[in-house]
Tab-separated table of C-alpha atoms in Angstrom:
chain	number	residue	atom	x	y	z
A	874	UNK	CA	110.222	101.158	89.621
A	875	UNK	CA	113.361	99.869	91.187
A	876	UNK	CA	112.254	99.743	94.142
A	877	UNK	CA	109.058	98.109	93.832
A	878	UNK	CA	110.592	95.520	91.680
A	879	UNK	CA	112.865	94.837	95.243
A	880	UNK	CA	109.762	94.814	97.131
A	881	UNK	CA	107.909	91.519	96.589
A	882	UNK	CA	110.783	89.143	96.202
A	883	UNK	CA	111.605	90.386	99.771
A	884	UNK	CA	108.366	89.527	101.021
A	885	UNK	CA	108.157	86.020	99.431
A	886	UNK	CA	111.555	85.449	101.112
A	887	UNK	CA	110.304	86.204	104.544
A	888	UNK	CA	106.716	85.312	104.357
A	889	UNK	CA	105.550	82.754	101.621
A	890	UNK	CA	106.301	79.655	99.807
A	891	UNK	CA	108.522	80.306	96.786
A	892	UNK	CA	106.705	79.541	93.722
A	893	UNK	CA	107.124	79.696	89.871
A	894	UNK	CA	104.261	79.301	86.802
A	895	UNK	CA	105.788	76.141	86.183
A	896	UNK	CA	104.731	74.706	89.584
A	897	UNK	CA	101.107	74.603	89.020
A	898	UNK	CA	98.923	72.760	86.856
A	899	UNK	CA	95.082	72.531	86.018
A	900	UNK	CA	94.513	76.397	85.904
A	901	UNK	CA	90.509	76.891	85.846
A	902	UNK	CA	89.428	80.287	85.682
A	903	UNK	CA	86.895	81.638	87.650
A	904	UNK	CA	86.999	85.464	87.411
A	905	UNK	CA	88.209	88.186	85.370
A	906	UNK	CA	87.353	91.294	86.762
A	907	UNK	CA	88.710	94.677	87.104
A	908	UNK	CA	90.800	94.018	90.230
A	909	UNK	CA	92.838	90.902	88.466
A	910	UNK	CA	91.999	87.432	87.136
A	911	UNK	CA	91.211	84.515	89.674
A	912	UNK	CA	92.123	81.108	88.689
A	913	UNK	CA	91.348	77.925	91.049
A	914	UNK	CA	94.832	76.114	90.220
A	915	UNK	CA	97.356	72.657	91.712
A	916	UNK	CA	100.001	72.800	93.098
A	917	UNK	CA	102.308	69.606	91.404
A	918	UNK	CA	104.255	69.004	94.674
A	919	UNK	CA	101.577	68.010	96.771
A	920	UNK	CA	98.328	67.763	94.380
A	921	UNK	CA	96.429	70.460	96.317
A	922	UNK	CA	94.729	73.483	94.992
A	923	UNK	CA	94.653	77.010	95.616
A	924	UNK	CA	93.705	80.155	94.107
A	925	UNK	CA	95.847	82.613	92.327
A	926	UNK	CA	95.078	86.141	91.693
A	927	UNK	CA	96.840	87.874	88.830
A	928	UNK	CA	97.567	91.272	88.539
A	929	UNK	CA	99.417	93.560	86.170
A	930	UNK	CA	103.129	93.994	87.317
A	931	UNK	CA	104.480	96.370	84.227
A	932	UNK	CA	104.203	100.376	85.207
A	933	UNK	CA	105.418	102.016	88.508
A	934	UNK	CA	101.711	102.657	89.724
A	935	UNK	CA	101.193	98.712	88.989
A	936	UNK	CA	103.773	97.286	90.848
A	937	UNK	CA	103.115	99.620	94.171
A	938	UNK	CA	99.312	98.197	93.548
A	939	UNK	CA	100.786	95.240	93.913
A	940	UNK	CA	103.049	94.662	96.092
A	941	UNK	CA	100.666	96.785	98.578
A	942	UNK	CA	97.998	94.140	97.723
A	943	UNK	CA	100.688	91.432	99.129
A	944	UNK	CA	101.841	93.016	102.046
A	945	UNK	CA	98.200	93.566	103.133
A	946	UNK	CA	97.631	90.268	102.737
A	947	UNK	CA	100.806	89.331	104.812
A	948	UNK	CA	100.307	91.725	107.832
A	949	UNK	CA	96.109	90.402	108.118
A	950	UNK	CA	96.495	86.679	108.373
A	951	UNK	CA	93.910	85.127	110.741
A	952	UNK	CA	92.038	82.377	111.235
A	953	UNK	CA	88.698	84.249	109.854
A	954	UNK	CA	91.041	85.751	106.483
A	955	UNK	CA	91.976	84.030	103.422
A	956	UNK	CA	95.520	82.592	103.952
A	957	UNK	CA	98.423	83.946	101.421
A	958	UNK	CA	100.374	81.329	100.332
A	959	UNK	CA	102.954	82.888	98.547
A	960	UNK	CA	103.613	85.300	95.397
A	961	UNK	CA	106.005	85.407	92.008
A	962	UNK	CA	105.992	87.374	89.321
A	963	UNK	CA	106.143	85.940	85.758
A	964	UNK	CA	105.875	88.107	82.339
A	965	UNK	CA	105.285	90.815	83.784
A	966	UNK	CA	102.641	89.924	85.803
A	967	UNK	CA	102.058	89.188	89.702
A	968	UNK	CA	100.525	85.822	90.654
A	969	UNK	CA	98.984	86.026	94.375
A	970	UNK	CA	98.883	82.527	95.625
A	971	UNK	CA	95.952	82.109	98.189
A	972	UNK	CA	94.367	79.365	100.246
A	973	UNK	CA	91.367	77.805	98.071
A	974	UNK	CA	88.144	78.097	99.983
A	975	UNK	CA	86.110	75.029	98.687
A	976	UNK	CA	82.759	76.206	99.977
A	977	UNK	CA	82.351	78.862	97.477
A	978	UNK	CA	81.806	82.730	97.903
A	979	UNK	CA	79.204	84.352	100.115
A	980	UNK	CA	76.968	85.836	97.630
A	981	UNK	CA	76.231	81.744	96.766
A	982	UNK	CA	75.643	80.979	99.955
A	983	UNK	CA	73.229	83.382	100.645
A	984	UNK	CA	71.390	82.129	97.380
A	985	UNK	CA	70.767	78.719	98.931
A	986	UNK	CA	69.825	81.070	102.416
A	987	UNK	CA	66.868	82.299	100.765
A	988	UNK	CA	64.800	79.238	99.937
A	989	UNK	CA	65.490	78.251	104.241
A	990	UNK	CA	63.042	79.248	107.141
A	991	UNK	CA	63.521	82.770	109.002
A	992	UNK	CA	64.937	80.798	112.447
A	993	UNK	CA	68.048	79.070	110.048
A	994	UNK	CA	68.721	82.528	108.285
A	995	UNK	CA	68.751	84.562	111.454
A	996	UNK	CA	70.922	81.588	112.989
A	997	UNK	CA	73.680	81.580	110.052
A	998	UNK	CA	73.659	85.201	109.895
A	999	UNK	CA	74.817	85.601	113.892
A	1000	UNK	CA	77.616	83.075	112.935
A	1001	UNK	CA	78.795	84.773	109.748
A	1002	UNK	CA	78.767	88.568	111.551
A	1003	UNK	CA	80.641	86.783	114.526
A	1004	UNK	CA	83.406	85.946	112.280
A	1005	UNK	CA	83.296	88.406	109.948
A	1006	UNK	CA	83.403	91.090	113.052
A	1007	UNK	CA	86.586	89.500	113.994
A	1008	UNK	CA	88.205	89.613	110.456
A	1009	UNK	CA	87.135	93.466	110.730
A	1010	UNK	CA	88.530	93.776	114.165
A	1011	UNK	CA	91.846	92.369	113.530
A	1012	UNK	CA	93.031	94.225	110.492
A	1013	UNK	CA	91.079	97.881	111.695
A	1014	UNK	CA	93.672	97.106	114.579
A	1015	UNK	CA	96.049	97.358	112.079
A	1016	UNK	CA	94.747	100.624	110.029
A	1017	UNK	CA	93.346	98.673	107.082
A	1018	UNK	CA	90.337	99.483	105.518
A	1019	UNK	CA	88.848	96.883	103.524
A	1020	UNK	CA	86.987	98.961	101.239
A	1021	UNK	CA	85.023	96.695	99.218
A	1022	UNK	CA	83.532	94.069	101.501
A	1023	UNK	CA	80.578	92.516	99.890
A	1024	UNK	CA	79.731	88.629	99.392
A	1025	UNK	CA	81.942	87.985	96.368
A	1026	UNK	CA	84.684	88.449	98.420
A	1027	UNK	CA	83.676	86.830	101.605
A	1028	UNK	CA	84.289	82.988	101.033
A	1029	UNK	CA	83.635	79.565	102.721
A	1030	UNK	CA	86.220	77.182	103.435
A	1031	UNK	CA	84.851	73.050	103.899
A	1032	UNK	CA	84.248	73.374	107.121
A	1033	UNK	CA	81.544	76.432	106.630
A	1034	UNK	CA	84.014	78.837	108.650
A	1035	UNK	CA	83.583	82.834	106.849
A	1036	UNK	CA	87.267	84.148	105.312
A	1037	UNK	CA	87.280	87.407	104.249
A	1038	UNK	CA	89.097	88.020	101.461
A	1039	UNK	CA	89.825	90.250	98.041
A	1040	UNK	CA	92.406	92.658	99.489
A	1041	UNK	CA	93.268	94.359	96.305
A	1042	UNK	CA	91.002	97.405	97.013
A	1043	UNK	CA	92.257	97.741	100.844
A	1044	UNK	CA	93.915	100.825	101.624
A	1045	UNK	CA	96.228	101.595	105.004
A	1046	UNK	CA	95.002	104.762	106.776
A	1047	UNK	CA	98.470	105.474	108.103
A	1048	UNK	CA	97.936	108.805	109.737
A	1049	UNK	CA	94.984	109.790	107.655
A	1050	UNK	CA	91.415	109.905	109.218
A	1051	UNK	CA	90.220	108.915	106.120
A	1052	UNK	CA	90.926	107.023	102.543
A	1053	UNK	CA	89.997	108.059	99.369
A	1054	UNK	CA	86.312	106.053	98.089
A	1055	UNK	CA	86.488	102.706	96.509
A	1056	UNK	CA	84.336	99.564	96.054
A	1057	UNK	CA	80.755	98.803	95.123
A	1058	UNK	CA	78.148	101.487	95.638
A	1059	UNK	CA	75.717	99.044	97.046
A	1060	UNK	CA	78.127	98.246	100.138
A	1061	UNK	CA	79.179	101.633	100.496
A	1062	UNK	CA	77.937	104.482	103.513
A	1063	UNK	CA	76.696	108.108	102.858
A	1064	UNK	CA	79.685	109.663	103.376
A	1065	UNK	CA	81.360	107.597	100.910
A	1066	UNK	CA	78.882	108.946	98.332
A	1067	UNK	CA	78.627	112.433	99.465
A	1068	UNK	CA	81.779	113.142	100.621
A	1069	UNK	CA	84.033	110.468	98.423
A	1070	UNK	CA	86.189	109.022	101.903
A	1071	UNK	CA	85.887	105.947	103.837
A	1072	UNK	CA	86.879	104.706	107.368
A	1073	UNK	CA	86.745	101.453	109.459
A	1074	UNK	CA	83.528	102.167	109.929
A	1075	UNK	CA	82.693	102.077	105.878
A	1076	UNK	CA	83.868	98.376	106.483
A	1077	UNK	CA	81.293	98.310	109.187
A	1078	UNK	CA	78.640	99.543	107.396
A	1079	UNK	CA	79.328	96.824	104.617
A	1080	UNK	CA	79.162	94.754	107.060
A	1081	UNK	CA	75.489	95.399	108.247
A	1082	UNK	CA	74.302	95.299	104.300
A	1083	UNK	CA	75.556	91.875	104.126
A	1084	UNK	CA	73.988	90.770	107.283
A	1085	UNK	CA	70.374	92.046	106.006
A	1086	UNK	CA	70.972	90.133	102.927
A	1087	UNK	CA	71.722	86.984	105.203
A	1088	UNK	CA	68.625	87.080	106.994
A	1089	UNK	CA	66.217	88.481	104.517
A	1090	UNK	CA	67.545	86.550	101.306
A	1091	UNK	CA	67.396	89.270	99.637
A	1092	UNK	CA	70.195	90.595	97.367
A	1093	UNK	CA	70.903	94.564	96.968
């Protein structure tokens, strides 16, 4: 526990902004799911908003959870990923301060995708797998595996560019061929269902799914 309680104050010190719960205002919730709540909240400084994720931050197996989830975050940053801001802990929890993507989630956009013609679909789907290929790219270079890509946690900023986010599931292969399963089953390959492992090319996989969805309209 000690050393995990180190851990993240180290990384906002090299990485992020320093921020306290008393910095933000006009907390809106969301989501609370099973990987952490998501509220939309300000910033008082400079009036702008961003999302926070928070996570448990009592038990041993919590904080490494945690502060795995933030350096993840840290060591992906690119143009086509949601942008950490910063983290803190506060009562015992972990607040994950994010860039907020104003355009919504995928799995929304792809709802207003199914009322347009074929020719727009097919278009908007080439420029989402385009920049969701290079999200993939860049942290597979790294020896992440997402592990639960799927349109909730693919999101739109205002200008309509894809950033992939939701890291809390995403695993570092290290010198493994292979990570345990996690995710949704929908998004998931054969292997992760038969065999219960995953591999960059589970992400890849996840990837196609979405894709259909984007040009057929139609959800799985």
């Amino acid at each position: 526990m000690e050393n995990s309680q180190q851990l993240l104050p180290l990384l906002l010190n090299q990485h992020g902004m320093r921020f306290n719960f008393n910095d933000f205002d006009d907390k809106y919730l969301l989501n609370n799911g099973a990987q952490g709540v998501i509220s939309r909240v300000r910033l008082k400084s400079n009036q702008q908003f961003y999302i926070w994720k928070r996570v448990a931050y009592n038990t041993n197996e919590q904080q490494k959870s945690a502060d795995r989830e933030v350096d993840n975050l840290i060591r992906v940053q690119h143009k086509y990923i949601v942008k950490f801001e910063g983290s803190f802990v506060h009562n015992q929890w972990c607040y994950i301060v994010m860039e907020y993507c104003e355009g919504g989630n995928l799995r929304q956009f792809i709802d207003q995708l199914r009322y347009k013609p074929i020719k727009e679909r097919k278009n908007q789907g080439i420029n989402i797998l385009y920049q969701m290929a290079c999200a993939l790219m860049h942290f597979h270079s790294l020896g992440i595996v997402h592990r639960d890509l799927k349109p909730e946690n693919i999101f739109l900023d205002k200008n309509g560019n894809i950033k992939t986010g939701d890291f809390g599931l995403s695993k570092n292969l290290e010198n493994q061929s292979n990570v345990s399963r996690a995710g949704t089953d929908t998004y998931q390959p054969a292997e992760a269902h038969l065999l219960g492992r995953m591999t960059e090319k589970s992400d890849i996989w996840a990837l196609g799914v979405i894709t259909t969805e984007i040009i057929t309209g139609n959800s799985q």
